[in-house]
């Protein structure tokens, strides 16, 4: 998801995106650590970056309001 797409979301949508991404990150980490079945390890890094971007945009929107 690109930064522009994240900026277009509302505050509630951003909170939902963060929650879903954290769940996905947990699942990816467990799959990688316990089962060694994760084929694309870069997906962990990408998910962490998505969470950081969403949190940044959320904070910017909170400060503007």
PDB file of C-alpha atoms in Angstrom:
ATOM      1  CA  UNK A   1       0.000   0.000   0.000  1.00  0.00           C
ATOM      2  CA  UNK A   2       1.425   3.338  -1.011  1.00  0.00           C
ATOM      3  CA  UNK A   3       1.654   6.393   1.217  1.00  0.00           C
ATOM      4  CA  UNK A   4      -0.929   8.290  -0.838  1.00  0.00           C
ATOM      5  CA  UNK A   5      -3.469   5.494  -0.329  1.00  0.00           C
ATOM      6  CA  UNK A   6      -2.825   5.572   3.408  1.00  0.00           C
ATOM      7  CA  UNK A   7      -3.250   9.358   3.556  1.00  0.00           C
ATOM      8  CA  UNK A   8      -6.663   9.109   1.897  1.00  0.00           C
ATOM      9  CA  UNK A   9      -8.035   6.868   4.670  1.00  0.00           C
ATOM     10  CA  UNK A  10     -10.014   8.200   7.617  1.00  0.00           C
ATOM     11  CA  UNK A  11      -8.860   7.910  11.236  1.00  0.00           C
ATOM     12  CA  UNK A  12     -11.086   4.889  11.875  1.00  0.00           C
ATOM     13  CA  UNK A  13      -9.850   3.166   8.732  1.00  0.00           C
ATOM     14  CA  UNK A  14      -6.247   3.809   9.774  1.00  0.00           C
ATOM     15  CA  UNK A  15      -6.840   2.291  13.201  1.00  0.00           C
ATOM     16  CA  UNK A  16      -8.396  -0.773  11.569  1.00  0.00           C
ATOM     17  CA  UNK A  17      -5.472  -1.031   9.119  1.00  0.00           C
ATOM     18  CA  UNK A  18      -2.981  -0.906  11.999  1.00  0.00           C
ATOM     19  CA  UNK A  19      -4.863  -3.585  13.919  1.00  0.00           C
ATOM     20  CA  UNK A  20      -5.093  -5.903  10.909  1.00  0.00           C
ATOM     21  CA  UNK A  21      -1.423  -5.357  10.067  1.00  0.00           C
ATOM     22  CA  UNK A  22      -0.342  -6.176  13.618  1.00  0.00           C
ATOM     23  CA  UNK A  23      -2.326  -9.415  13.471  1.00  0.00           C
ATOM     24  CA  UNK A  24      -0.721 -10.256  10.130  1.00  0.00           C
ATOM     25  CA  UNK A  25       2.744  -9.474  11.511  1.00  0.00           C
ATOM     26  CA  UNK A  26       2.138 -11.764  14.471  1.00  0.00           C
ATOM     27  CA  UNK A  27       1.059 -14.563  12.146  1.00  0.00           C
ATOM     28  CA  UNK A  28       4.110 -14.046   9.932  1.00  0.00           C
ATOM     29  CA  UNK A  29       6.476 -14.081  12.891  1.00  0.00           C
ATOM     30  CA  UNK A  30       4.985 -17.232  14.340  1.00  0.00           C
ATOM     31  CA  UNK A  31       5.118 -18.965  10.969  1.00  0.00           C
ATOM     32  CA  UNK A  32       8.740 -18.006  10.551  1.00  0.00           C
ATOM     33  CA  UNK A  33      10.016 -18.684  14.072  1.00  0.00           C
ATOM     34  CA  UNK A  34       8.151 -21.848  15.003  1.00  0.00           C
ATOM     35  CA  UNK A  35       7.497 -23.622  11.755  1.00  0.00           C
ATOM     36  CA  UNK A  36      10.212 -22.250   9.455  1.00  0.00           C
ATOM     37  CA  UNK A  37       7.629 -22.218   6.681  1.00  0.00           C
ATOM     38  CA  UNK A  38       7.768 -18.579   5.639  1.00  0.00           C
ATOM     39  CA  UNK A  39       8.960 -18.388   2.052  1.00  0.00           C
ATOM     40  CA  UNK A  40       9.059 -14.612   1.707  1.00  0.00           C
ATOM     41  CA  UNK A  41      10.847 -13.208   4.737  1.00  0.00           C
ATOM     42  CA  UNK A  42      10.664  -9.703   3.285  1.00  0.00           C
ATOM     43  CA  UNK A  43       6.935  -9.701   4.029  1.00  0.00           C
ATOM     44  CA  UNK A  44       7.756  -9.209   7.729  1.00  0.00           C
ATOM     45  CA  UNK A  45       9.778  -6.102   6.914  1.00  0.00           C
ATOM     46  CA  UNK A  46       7.086  -4.760   4.579  1.00  0.00           C
ATOM     47  CA  UNK A  47       4.360  -5.271   7.168  1.00  0.00           C
ATOM     48  CA  UNK A  48       6.393  -3.454   9.820  1.00  0.00           C
ATOM     49  CA  UNK A  49       6.891  -0.531   7.442  1.00  0.00           C
ATOM     50  CA  UNK A  50       3.170  -0.434   6.649  1.00  0.00           C
ATOM     51  CA  UNK A  51       2.355  -0.237  10.363  1.00  0.00           C
ATOM     52  CA  UNK A  52       4.872   2.589  10.819  1.00  0.00           C
ATOM     53  CA  UNK A  53       3.470   4.540   7.866  1.00  0.00           C
ATOM     54  CA  UNK A  54      -0.086   4.161   9.096  1.00  0.00           C
ATOM     55  CA  UNK A  55       0.861   5.253  12.618  1.00  0.00           C
ATOM     56  CA  UNK A  56       2.679   8.289  11.238  1.00  0.00           C
ATOM     57  CA  UNK A  57      -0.290   9.384   9.129  1.00  0.00           C
ATOM     58  CA  UNK A  58      -2.662   8.738  12.041  1.00  0.00           C
ATOM     59  CA  UNK A  59      -0.562  10.934  14.317  1.00  0.00           C
ATOM     60  CA  UNK A  60      -0.430  13.702  11.690  1.00  0.00           C
ATOM     61  CA  UNK A  61      -4.215  13.639  11.377  1.00  0.00           C
ATOM     62  CA  UNK A  62      -4.626  13.760  15.159  1.00  0.00           C
ATOM     63  CA  UNK A  63      -2.380  16.810  15.378  1.00  0.00           C
ATOM     64  CA  UNK A  64      -4.281  18.612  12.604  1.00  0.00           C
ATOM     65  CA  UNK A  65      -7.631  18.144  14.330  1.00  0.00           C
TER      66      UNK A  65
END
